[in-house]
Coordinates of N, CA and C in Angstrom, one line a residue:
X17 N 50.3 -8.4 24.9 CA 49.6 -9.6 24.7 C 49.2 -9.8 23.2
X18 N 49.4 -11.0 22.7 CA 49.1 -11.1 21.2 C 48.0 -12.1 21.1
X19 N 47.6 -12.4 19.8 CA 46.6 -13.3 19.5 C 45.3 -13.0 20.0
X20 N 44.9 -11.7 20.0 CA 43.6 -11.3 20.4 C 43.4 -11.6 21.9
X21 N 44.4 -11.4 22.7 CA 44.3 -11.5 24.1 C 44.8 -12.8 24.7
X22 N 45.3 -13.7 23.9 CA 45.9 -14.9 24.5 C 47.3 -15.0 24.1
X23 N 48.1 -15.7 25.0 CA 49.5 -15.8 24.6 C 49.8 -16.5 23.3
X24 N 51.0 -16.3 22.8 CA 51.4 -16.9 21.5 C 51.7 -18.4 21.9
X25 N 51.2 -19.3 21.1 CA 51.4 -20.8 21.3 C 52.6 -21.2 20.5
X26 N 53.6 -21.9 21.3 CA 54.8 -22.3 20.8 C 55.0 -23.8 20.9
X27 N 55.5 -24.4 19.8 CA 55.9 -25.8 19.9 C 57.5 -25.8 19.8
X28 N 58.1 -26.6 20.7 CA 59.5 -26.7 20.7 C 59.9 -27.9 20.0
X29 N 60.9 -27.9 19.1 CA 61.3 -29.0 18.3 C 62.8 -29.3 18.4
X30 N 63.1 -30.3 19.1 CA 64.4 -30.8 19.2 C 64.4 -32.3 19.8
X31 N 65.4 -33.1 19.5 CA 65.3 -34.5 19.9 C 65.7 -34.7 21.3
X32 N 66.3 -33.7 22.0 CA 66.8 -33.9 23.3 C 65.8 -33.2 24.3
X33 N 65.3 -34.0 25.2 CA 64.3 -33.5 26.2 C 64.9 -32.4 27.1
X34 N 66.2 -32.5 27.5 CA 66.8 -31.6 28.4 C 66.9 -30.2 27.7
X35 N 67.1 -30.2 26.4 CA 67.2 -29.0 25.6 C 65.8 -28.3 25.5
X36 N 64.8 -29.2 25.2 CA 63.4 -28.6 25.1 C 63.0 -28.0 26.4
X37 N 63.2 -28.8 27.5 CA 62.8 -28.4 28.8 C 63.6 -27.0 29.2
X38 N 64.8 -26.9 28.7 CA 65.6 -25.8 29.1 C 65.0 -24.5 28.4
X39 N 64.6 -24.7 27.2 CA 64.0 -23.5 26.5 C 62.6 -23.2 27.2
X40 N 61.9 -24.3 27.5 CA 60.5 -24.1 28.2 C 60.7 -23.4 29.5
X41 N 61.7 -23.7 30.3 CA 62.0 -23.0 31.5 C 62.4 -21.6 31.3
X42 N 63.1 -21.3 30.3 CA 63.5 -19.9 29.9 C 62.2 -19.0 29.7
X43 N 61.2 -19.7 29.0 CA 60.1 -19.0 28.6 C 59.0 -18.9 29.7
X44 N 59.1 -19.7 30.7 CA 58.1 -19.9 31.7 C 57.7 -18.5 32.4
X45 N 58.8 -17.6 32.7 CA 58.3 -16.3 33.4 C 57.5 -15.4 32.5
X46 N 57.4 -15.7 31.2 CA 56.7 -14.9 30.2 C 55.5 -15.6 29.7
X47 N 54.9 -16.5 30.6 CA 53.8 -17.3 30.1 C 52.5 -16.4 29.8
X48 N 52.5 -15.3 30.3 CA 51.4 -14.4 29.9 C 51.5 -13.9 28.4
X49 N 52.7 -14.1 27.9 CA 53.0 -13.6 26.5 C 53.2 -14.8 25.6
X50 N 53.9 -15.8 26.1 CA 54.1 -17.0 25.2 C 53.9 -18.3 26.0
X51 N 53.3 -19.3 25.5 CA 53.0 -20.5 26.1 C 53.6 -21.7 25.3
X52 N 54.3 -22.6 25.9 CA 54.8 -23.7 25.3 C 53.6 -24.7 25.2
X53 N 53.1 -24.9 24.0 CA 51.9 -25.7 23.8 C 52.2 -27.1 23.5
X54 N 53.5 -27.4 23.2 CA 53.8 -28.8 22.8 C 55.2 -29.1 23.3
X55 N 55.4 -30.1 24.1 CA 56.7 -30.6 24.6 C 56.9 -32.0 24.2
X56 N 55.9 -32.8 24.0 CA 56.0 -34.2 23.8 C 55.2 -34.7 22.7
X57 N 55.8 -35.6 21.9 CA 55.0 -36.1 20.7 C 53.8 -36.9 21.2
X58 N 53.8 -37.4 22.4 CA 52.6 -38.1 22.9 C 51.4 -37.3 23.1
X59 N 51.6 -36.0 23.2 CA 50.4 -35.1 23.4 C 50.5 -34.0 22.3
X60 N 50.2 -34.4 21.0 CA 50.3 -33.4 20.0 C 49.2 -32.3 20.1
X61 N 49.5 -31.2 19.5 CA 48.5 -30.1 19.5 C 47.7 -30.2 18.1
X62 N 46.5 -30.6 18.3 CA 45.7 -30.9 17.1 C 45.3 -29.6 16.3
X63 N 45.2 -28.5 17.0 CA 44.7 -27.2 16.3 C 45.8 -26.4 15.8
X64 N 47.0 -26.9 15.9 CA 48.2 -26.2 15.4 C 48.7 -25.2 16.5
X65 N 49.9 -24.6 16.1 CA 50.6 -23.6 17.0 C 50.9 -22.3 16.1
X66 N 51.1 -21.3 16.9 CA 51.5 -20.1 16.2 C 52.9 -20.2 15.6
X67 N 53.8 -20.7 16.4 CA 55.2 -20.8 16.0 C 55.8 -22.1 16.4
X68 N 56.5 -22.8 15.4 CA 57.3 -23.9 15.7 C 58.8 -23.4 15.9
X69 N 59.3 -23.6 17.1 CA 60.7 -23.1 17.4 C 61.6 -24.3 17.2
X70 N 62.4 -24.3 16.2 CA 63.3 -25.4 15.9 C 64.7 -25.1 16.5
X71 N 65.0 -25.9 17.5 CA 66.3 -25.8 18.2 C 67.2 -26.7 17.4
X72 N 68.3 -26.2 17.0 CA 69.2 -27.0 16.0 C 70.2 -27.9 16.8
X73 N 70.1 -27.9 18.1 CA 71.1 -28.7 18.9 C 71.2 -30.2 18.4
X74 N 72.3 -30.6 17.9 CA 72.7 -32.0 17.6 C 71.6 -32.7 16.8
X75 N 71.0 -32.0 15.8 CA 70.0 -32.7 15.0 C 70.8 -33.6 14.1
X76 N 70.5 -34.9 14.0 CA 71.4 -35.8 13.3 C 71.1 -35.8 11.7
X77 N 70.0 -35.3 11.2 CA 69.7 -35.1 9.8 C 70.0 -33.7 9.4
X78 N 69.9 -33.6 8.1 CA 70.1 -32.2 7.5 C 69.1 -31.3 8.1
X79 N 69.5 -30.1 8.6 CA 68.5 -29.1 9.1 C 67.6 -28.7 7.9
X80 N 68.1 -28.6 6.7 CA 67.3 -28.2 5.7 C 66.0 -29.0 5.5
X81 N 66.2 -30.4 5.6 CA 65.0 -31.3 5.5 C 64.0 -31.1 6.6
X82 N 64.6 -30.9 7.8 CA 63.7 -30.8 9.0 C 62.9 -29.5 9.0
X83 N 63.7 -28.4 8.6 CA 63.0 -27.1 8.6 C 61.9 -27.1 7.5
X84 N 62.2 -27.8 6.4 CA 61.2 -27.8 5.3 C 59.9 -28.6 5.7
X85 N 60.2 -29.7 6.6 CA 59.1 -30.4 7.1 C 58.1 -29.5 7.9
X86 N 58.7 -28.7 8.8 CA 58.0 -27.8 9.6 C 57.2 -26.7 8.7
X87 N 57.9 -26.2 7.8 CA 57.3 -25.2 6.9 C 56.1 -25.7 6.1
X88 N 56.3 -27.0 5.7 CA 55.3 -27.6 4.8 C 54.0 -28.0 5.6
X89 N 54.1 -28.0 7.0 CA 53.0 -28.5 7.7 C 52.2 -27.3 8.2
X90 N 50.9 -27.2 7.8 CA 50.1 -26.1 8.2 C 49.8 -26.0 9.7
X91 N 50.1 -27.0 10.4 CA 49.9 -26.9 11.9 C 50.9 -25.9 12.6
X92 N 52.0 -25.6 11.8 CA 53.0 -24.6 12.3 C 52.8 -23.3 11.5
X93 N 52.1 -22.4 12.0 CA 51.8 -21.1 11.2 C 53.1 -20.4 10.8
X94 N 54.1 -20.4 11.7 CA 55.3 -19.8 11.4 C 56.4 -20.7 12.0
X95 N 57.6 -20.6 11.4 CA 58.8 -21.5 11.8 C 60.0 -20.5 12.1
X96 N 60.6 -20.8 13.2 CA 61.7 -20.0 13.7 C 62.8 -21.0 14.0
X97 N 64.0 -20.7 13.5 CA 65.3 -21.4 13.9 C 65.9 -20.8 15.1
X98 N 66.3 -21.7 16.0 CA 66.9 -21.1 17.3 C 68.3 -21.8 17.4
X99 N 69.4 -21.1 17.3 CA 70.7 -21.7 17.0 C 71.8 -20.8 17.4
X100 N 73.0 -21.3 17.6 CA 74.2 -20.5 17.8 C 75.0 -20.4 16.5
X101 N 74.6 -21.1 15.5 CA 75.3 -21.2 14.3 C 74.8 -20.3 13.2
X102 N 75.6 -19.3 12.9 CA 75.2 -18.3 11.9 C 76.0 -18.3 10.6
X103 N 76.5 -19.5 10.3 CA 77.3 -19.6 9.1 C 76.4 -19.1 7.9
X104 N 77.0 -18.3 7.0 CA 76.2 -17.6 5.9 C 75.4 -18.6 5.1
X105 N 75.9 -19.9 4.9 CA 75.2 -20.8 4.0 C 74.0 -21.4 4.7
X106 N 74.1 -21.6 6.1 CA 73.0 -22.1 6.9 C 71.9 -21.0 6.9
X107 N 72.3 -19.8 7.1 CA 71.3 -18.7 7.2 C 70.6 -18.5 5.9
X108 N 71.4 -18.5 4.8 CA 70.8 -18.3 3.4 C 69.9 -19.5 3.1
X109 N 70.2 -20.7 3.4 CA 69.3 -21.8 3.1 C 68.0 -21.7 3.9
X110 N 68.1 -21.4 5.2 CA 66.9 -21.2 6.0 C 66.0 -20.1 5.4
X111 N 66.6 -19.0 5.0 CA 65.8 -17.9 4.5 C 65.1 -18.3 3.1
X112 N 65.9 -19.1 2.3 CA 65.4 -19.5 1.1 C 64.2 -20.5 1.3
X113 N 64.2 -21.3 2.3 CA 63.1 -22.2 2.6 C 61.9 -21.5 3.1
X114 N 62.1 -20.3 3.6 CA 60.9 -19.5 4.1 C 60.8 -19.4 5.6
X115 N 61.8 -19.6 6.4 CA 61.7 -19.4 7.8 C 61.2 -18.0 8.1
X116 N 60.6 -17.8 9.2 CA 60.1 -16.5 9.7 C 61.0 -15.8 10.7
X117 N 62.0 -16.6 11.2 CA 62.9 -16.1 12.1 C 64.2 -16.9 12.1
X118 N 65.3 -16.3 12.5 CA 66.6 -17.1 12.7 C 67.2 -16.4 13.9
X119 N 67.0 -17.0 15.1 CA 67.2 -16.4 16.3 C 68.5 -17.0 17.0
X120 N 69.3 -16.1 17.7 CA 70.5 -16.6 18.3 C 70.3 -17.0 19.7
X121 N 71.0 -18.1 20.1 CA 70.9 -18.5 21.5 C 71.6 -17.6 22.5
X122 N 72.2 -16.5 22.0 CA 72.8 -15.5 22.9 C 71.8 -14.6 23.3
X123 N 70.5 -14.6 22.8 CA 69.4 -13.7 23.3 C 69.1 -14.1 24.7
X124 N 68.8 -13.0 25.5 CA 68.2 -13.3 26.8 C 66.8 -13.8 26.6
X125 N 66.2 -14.3 27.7 CA 64.8 -14.8 27.6 C 63.9 -13.6 27.2
X126 N 64.1 -12.5 27.7 CA 63.2 -11.3 27.3 C 63.4 -11.0 25.9
X127 N 64.6 -11.0 25.4 CA 64.8 -10.7 24.0 C 64.2 -11.8 23.1
X128 N 64.3 -13.0 23.5 CA 63.7 -14.1 22.7 C 62.2 -13.9 22.6
X129 N 61.6 -13.6 23.7 CA 60.2 -13.5 23.7 C 59.8 -12.3 22.7
X130 N 60.5 -11.2 22.9 CA 60.2 -10.0 22.1 C 60.3 -10.4 20.6
X131 N 61.4 -11.1 20.2 CA 61.6 -11.6 18.9 C 60.5 -12.5 18.4
X132 N 60.0 -13.4 19.2 CA 58.9 -14.3 18.8 C 57.6 -13.5 18.6
X133 N 57.4 -12.5 19.5 CA 56.2 -11.7 19.2 C 56.4 -10.9 17.9
X134 N 57.5 -10.4 17.5 CA 57.7 -9.8 16.2 C 57.4 -10.7 15.1
X135 N 57.9 -11.9 15.2 CA 57.6 -12.9 14.2 C 56.1 -13.1 14.1
X136 N 55.5 -13.3 15.2 CA 54.0 -13.5 15.2 C 53.2 -12.4 14.6
X137 N 53.8 -11.2 14.7 CA 53.1 -10.0 14.2 C 53.4 -9.9 12.7
X138 N 54.2 -10.8 12.1 CA 54.4 -10.8 10.6 C 55.7 -10.3 10.2
X139 N 56.7 -10.0 11.1 CA 58.0 -9.6 10.7 C 58.8 -10.9 10.4
X140 N 59.8 -10.7 9.6 CA 61.0 -11.7 9.5 C 62.1 -11.2 10.4
X141 N 62.4 -12.0 11.4 CA 63.4 -11.5 12.3 C 64.7 -12.4 12.3
X142 N 65.8 -11.7 12.1 CA 67.1 -12.4 12.1 C 68.0 -11.7 13.0
X143 N 68.5 -12.5 14.0 CA 69.4 -11.9 15.0 C 70.7 -11.5 14.4
X144 N 71.3 -10.5 14.9 CA 72.7 -10.2 14.6 C 73.6 -11.3 15.0
X145 N 74.5 -11.8 14.2 CA 75.4 -13.0 14.6 C 76.6 -12.4 15.3
X146 N 77.0 -13.2 16.3 CA 78.3 -12.8 17.0 C 79.0 -14.1 17.5
X147 N 80.1 -14.3 17.0 CA 80.8 -15.6 17.3 C 81.3 -15.6 18.8
X148 N 81.3 -14.4 19.4 CA 82.0 -14.3 20.8 C 80.9 -14.4 21.9
X149 N 79.6 -14.3 21.5 CA 78.5 -14.4 22.5 C 78.2 -15.8 22.9
X150 N 78.1 -16.1 24.2 CA 77.8 -17.4 24.6 C 76.3 -17.5 24.9
X151 N 75.9 -18.8 25.0 CA 74.5 -19.0 25.3 C 74.1 -18.4 26.6
X152 N 73.0 -17.7 26.7 CA 72.5 -17.0 27.9 C 71.6 -17.9 28.7
X153 N 70.9 -18.7 28.1 CA 69.9 -19.6 28.8 C 69.8 -20.9 28.2
X154 N 68.7 -21.6 28.6 CA 68.5 -23.0 28.0 C 69.4 -24.0 28.7
X155 N 69.4 -25.2 28.2 CA 70.1 -26.2 28.9 C 70.5 -27.2 27.8
X156 N 71.5 -28.1 28.1 CA 71.9 -29.1 27.2 C 72.6 -30.3 28.0
X157 N 72.7 -31.5 27.4 CA 73.3 -32.6 28.1 C 74.8 -32.1 28.5
X158 N 75.2 -32.6 29.6 CA 76.6 -32.3 30.1 C 76.9 -31.0 30.6
X159 N 75.8 -30.1 30.7 CA 76.1 -28.8 31.2 C 76.6 -28.9 32.7
X160 N 76.0 -29.8 33.4 CA 76.4 -29.9 34.8 C 77.8 -30.4 35.0
X161 N 78.4 -31.1 34.0 CA 79.7 -31.6 34.0 C 80.7 -30.6 33.4
X162 N 80.2 -29.4 33.1 CA 81.1 -28.4 32.7 C 81.3 -28.2 31.1
X163 N 80.5 -29.0 30.3 CA 80.6 -28.8 28.9 C 79.9 -27.6 28.4
X164 N 80.5 -26.9 27.5 CA 79.8 -25.8 26.8 C 78.7 -26.4 25.8
X165 N 77.9 -25.4 25.4 CA 76.9 -25.9 24.5 C 77.4 -26.5 23.2
X166 N 78.5 -25.9 22.7 CA 79.1 -26.4 21.5 C 79.9 -27.8 21.7
X167 N 80.6 -27.9 22.8 CA 81.2 -29.2 23.2 C 80.1 -30.3 23.3
X168 N 79.0 -29.9 24.0 CA 77.9 -30.8 24.2 C 77.3 -31.3 22.8
X169 N 77.2 -30.4 21.9 CA 76.6 -30.7 20.6 C 77.5 -31.7 19.9
X170 N 78.8 -31.4 19.9 CA 79.8 -32.3 19.3 C 79.8 -33.7 19.9
X171 N 79.8 -33.7 21.3 CA 79.7 -35.0 21.9 C 78.5 -35.8 21.6
X172 N 77.3 -35.0 21.5 CA 76.1 -35.7 21.1 C 76.2 -36.3 19.7
X173 N 76.8 -35.6 18.8 CA 77.0 -36.2 17.4 C 77.9 -37.3 17.4
X174 N 79.0 -37.3 18.3 CA 79.9 -38.4 18.4 C 79.1 -39.7 18.9
X175 N 78.3 -39.4 19.9 CA 77.5 -40.5 20.6 C 76.5 -41.0 19.6
X176 N 76.1 -40.2 18.6 CA 75.1 -40.7 17.5 C 75.9 -41.5 16.5
X177 N 77.2 -41.6 16.5 CA 78.0 -42.3 15.6 C 78.6 -41.5 14.5
X178 N 78.6 -40.2 14.5 CA 79.1 -39.4 13.5 C 80.7 -39.3 13.6
X179 N 81.3 -39.4 12.5 CA 82.7 -39.2 12.4 C 83.1 -37.7 12.3
X180 N 84.4 -37.4 12.4 CA 84.8 -36.0 12.4 C 84.4 -35.2 11.2
X181 N 84.5 -35.8 10.0 CA 84.2 -35.2 8.8 C 82.7 -34.9 8.8
X182 N 81.8 -35.8 9.2 CA 80.4 -35.6 9.3 C 80.0 -34.6 10.3
X183 N 80.7 -34.5 11.4 CA 80.4 -33.5 12.4 C 80.8 -32.1 11.9
X184 N 81.9 -32.0 11.1 CA 82.3 -30.8 10.6 C 81.3 -30.3 9.6
X185 N 80.7 -31.2 8.7 CA 79.8 -30.9 7.7 C 78.5 -30.4 8.4
X186 N 78.1 -31.1 9.5 CA 76.8 -30.7 10.1 C 76.9 -29.4 10.9
X187 N 78.0 -29.1 11.5 CA 78.2 -27.9 12.3 C 78.8 -26.7 11.5
X188 N 79.2 -27.0 10.3 CA 79.9 -25.9 9.6 C 81.1 -25.4 10.3
X189 N 81.8 -26.3 11.1 CA 83.1 -26.0 11.6 C 84.2 -26.6 10.8
X190 N 85.4 -26.1 10.9 CA 86.5 -26.7 10.2 C 86.9 -28.0 10.9
X191 N 87.5 -29.0 10.2 CA 87.9 -30.2 10.8 C 88.8 -29.9 12.0
X192 N 89.8 -29.0 11.9 CA 90.7 -28.7 13.0 C 89.9 -28.1 14.2
X193 N 88.9 -27.3 14.0 CA 88.1 -26.8 15.1 C 87.4 -27.9 15.8
X194 N 86.8 -28.8 15.0 CA 86.2 -30.0 15.6 C 87.1 -30.8 16.5
X195 N 88.3 -31.0 15.9 CA 89.3 -31.7 16.7 C 89.7 -31.0 18.0
X196 N 89.7 -29.7 17.8 CA 90.1 -28.9 19.1 C 89.0 -29.0 20.2
X197 N 87.7 -29.0 19.7 CA 86.5 -29.1 20.6 C 86.7 -30.6 21.3
X198 N 86.9 -31.5 20.5 CA 87.0 -32.9 20.9 C 88.1 -33.0 22.0
X199 N 89.2 -32.6 21.8 CA 90.3 -32.6 22.7 C 89.8 -32.0 24.1
X200 N 89.2 -30.8 24.0 CA 88.7 -30.1 25.2 C 87.7 -31.0 25.9
X201 N 86.7 -31.5 25.2 CA 85.6 -32.2 25.9 C 86.2 -33.5 26.5
X202 N 87.1 -34.2 25.8 CA 87.7 -35.4 26.4 C 88.3 -35.1 27.7
X203 N 89.0 -34.0 27.8 CA 89.7 -33.6 29.2 C 88.6 -33.5 30.2
X204 N 87.5 -32.8 29.8 CA 86.4 -32.4 30.8 C 85.8 -33.7 31.3
X205 N 85.6 -34.7 30.5 CA 84.9 -35.9 30.9 C 85.8 -37.1 31.2
X206 N 87.1 -36.7 31.1 CA 88.1 -37.7 31.5 C 88.1 -39.0 30.8
X207 N 88.2 -38.9 29.4 CA 88.2 -40.1 28.6 C 89.4 -39.9 27.6
X208 N 89.9 -41.0 27.0 CA 91.1 -40.9 26.2 C 90.7 -41.4 24.7
X209 N 89.6 -42.0 24.5 CA 89.3 -42.5 23.2 C 87.9 -42.3 22.8
X210 N 87.6 -42.4 21.5 CA 86.2 -42.2 21.0 C 85.3 -43.2 21.6
X211 N 85.7 -44.4 21.7 CA 84.9 -45.4 22.4 C 84.5 -45.1 23.7
X212 N 85.5 -44.6 24.6 CA 85.1 -44.1 25.9 C 84.2 -43.0 25.9
X213 N 84.4 -42.1 24.9 CA 83.5 -40.9 24.8 C 82.1 -41.4 24.5
X214 N 81.9 -42.3 23.6 CA 80.6 -42.7 23.2 C 79.9 -43.5 24.5
X215 N 80.6 -44.2 25.2 CA 80.1 -44.9 26.4 C 79.7 -43.9 27.4
X216 N 80.6 -42.9 27.6 CA 80.2 -41.8 28.6 C 78.9 -41.0 28.1
X217 N 78.9 -40.8 26.8 CA 77.8 -40.1 26.2 C 76.5 -40.8 26.4
X218 N 76.5 -42.1 26.2 CA 75.3 -43.0 26.4 C 74.8 -43.0 27.8
X219 N 75.7 -43.0 28.7 CA 75.4 -43.0 30.1 C 74.9 -41.6 30.6
X220 N 75.3 -40.6 30.0 CA 74.9 -39.2 30.4 C 74.0 -38.4 29.5
X221 N 73.1 -39.2 28.8 CA 72.0 -38.5 28.1 C 72.3 -37.8 26.8
X222 N 73.3 -38.4 26.1 CA 73.7 -37.7 24.8 C 73.1 -38.5 23.6
X223 N 72.3 -39.5 23.8 CA 71.5 -40.1 22.7 C 70.2 -39.4 22.7
X224 N 69.6 -39.1 21.5 CA 68.3 -38.4 21.3 C 67.2 -39.2 22.1
X225 N 66.3 -38.5 22.8 CA 65.2 -39.1 23.5 C 64.1 -39.4 22.5
X226 N 63.9 -38.7 21.5 CA 62.8 -39.1 20.6 C 62.9 -38.2 19.3
X227 N 62.2 -38.6 18.3 CA 62.3 -37.8 17.1 C 61.0 -36.9 17.0
X228 N 61.1 -35.7 17.5 CA 60.0 -34.8 17.6 C 59.5 -34.4 16.2
X229 N 60.4 -34.5 15.3 CA 60.1 -34.0 13.9 C 59.1 -34.9 13.3
X230 N 59.0 -36.2 13.7 CA 58.3 -37.2 12.9 C 56.9 -36.9 12.7
X231 N 56.1 -36.4 13.8 CA 54.7 -36.2 13.7 C 54.4 -34.9 13.0
X232 N 55.4 -34.2 12.5 CA 55.2 -33.1 11.6 C 55.2 -33.4 10.1
X233 N 55.6 -34.7 9.8 CA 55.7 -35.1 8.4 C 54.3 -35.4 7.8
X234 N 54.2 -35.0 6.6 CA 53.0 -35.5 5.9 C 51.7 -34.8 6.2
X235 N 51.8 -33.5 6.6 CA 50.6 -32.7 6.9 C 50.1 -32.9 8.3
X236 N 48.9 -32.3 8.6 CA 48.4 -32.3 10.0 C 47.8 -33.6 10.4

């Protein structure tokens, strides 16, 4: 138990409700150690949280700007990035900005909780990166339709109106890799064009539900 006998207070930051709820459900069995104090911008935590956990799934703006927003706000005592993307440039940028953790979505729930406790205790925690490890927990749009986390992120960016070059830049994937993911997800959702993919995405929850980052801008 941390925090002088109370669980660590966590705010989850991502624009997609299904992603946020997926992480919250992962952490629920460990509520004696970590508590999700903030799920919705309609119920902000006035006294701040111990850790803002920034889930990078399909964030439409630069992660750099959003991470800095969290770090600059004193309501988030520590900031942790939760991601599958360990591109060296992304990791270096996050560390330069001053994040307190850069954690892999390949972690089990138990490992994630342990890492968050280490961050809360004052450590800087960076998960070992592994391109071959798949997401262990959490949730994302389209999971029930068989989309992987990375296919879902690319479809979310397509639904947001991003072109292939923009998607490659946001995900740090090569253009050919992006095209390969797009071909695969088109087969899974049975569409043949980008327009059809966007319409499918709109109908199946691939547009952001809200901008959770907004109430972190400009101080407490």
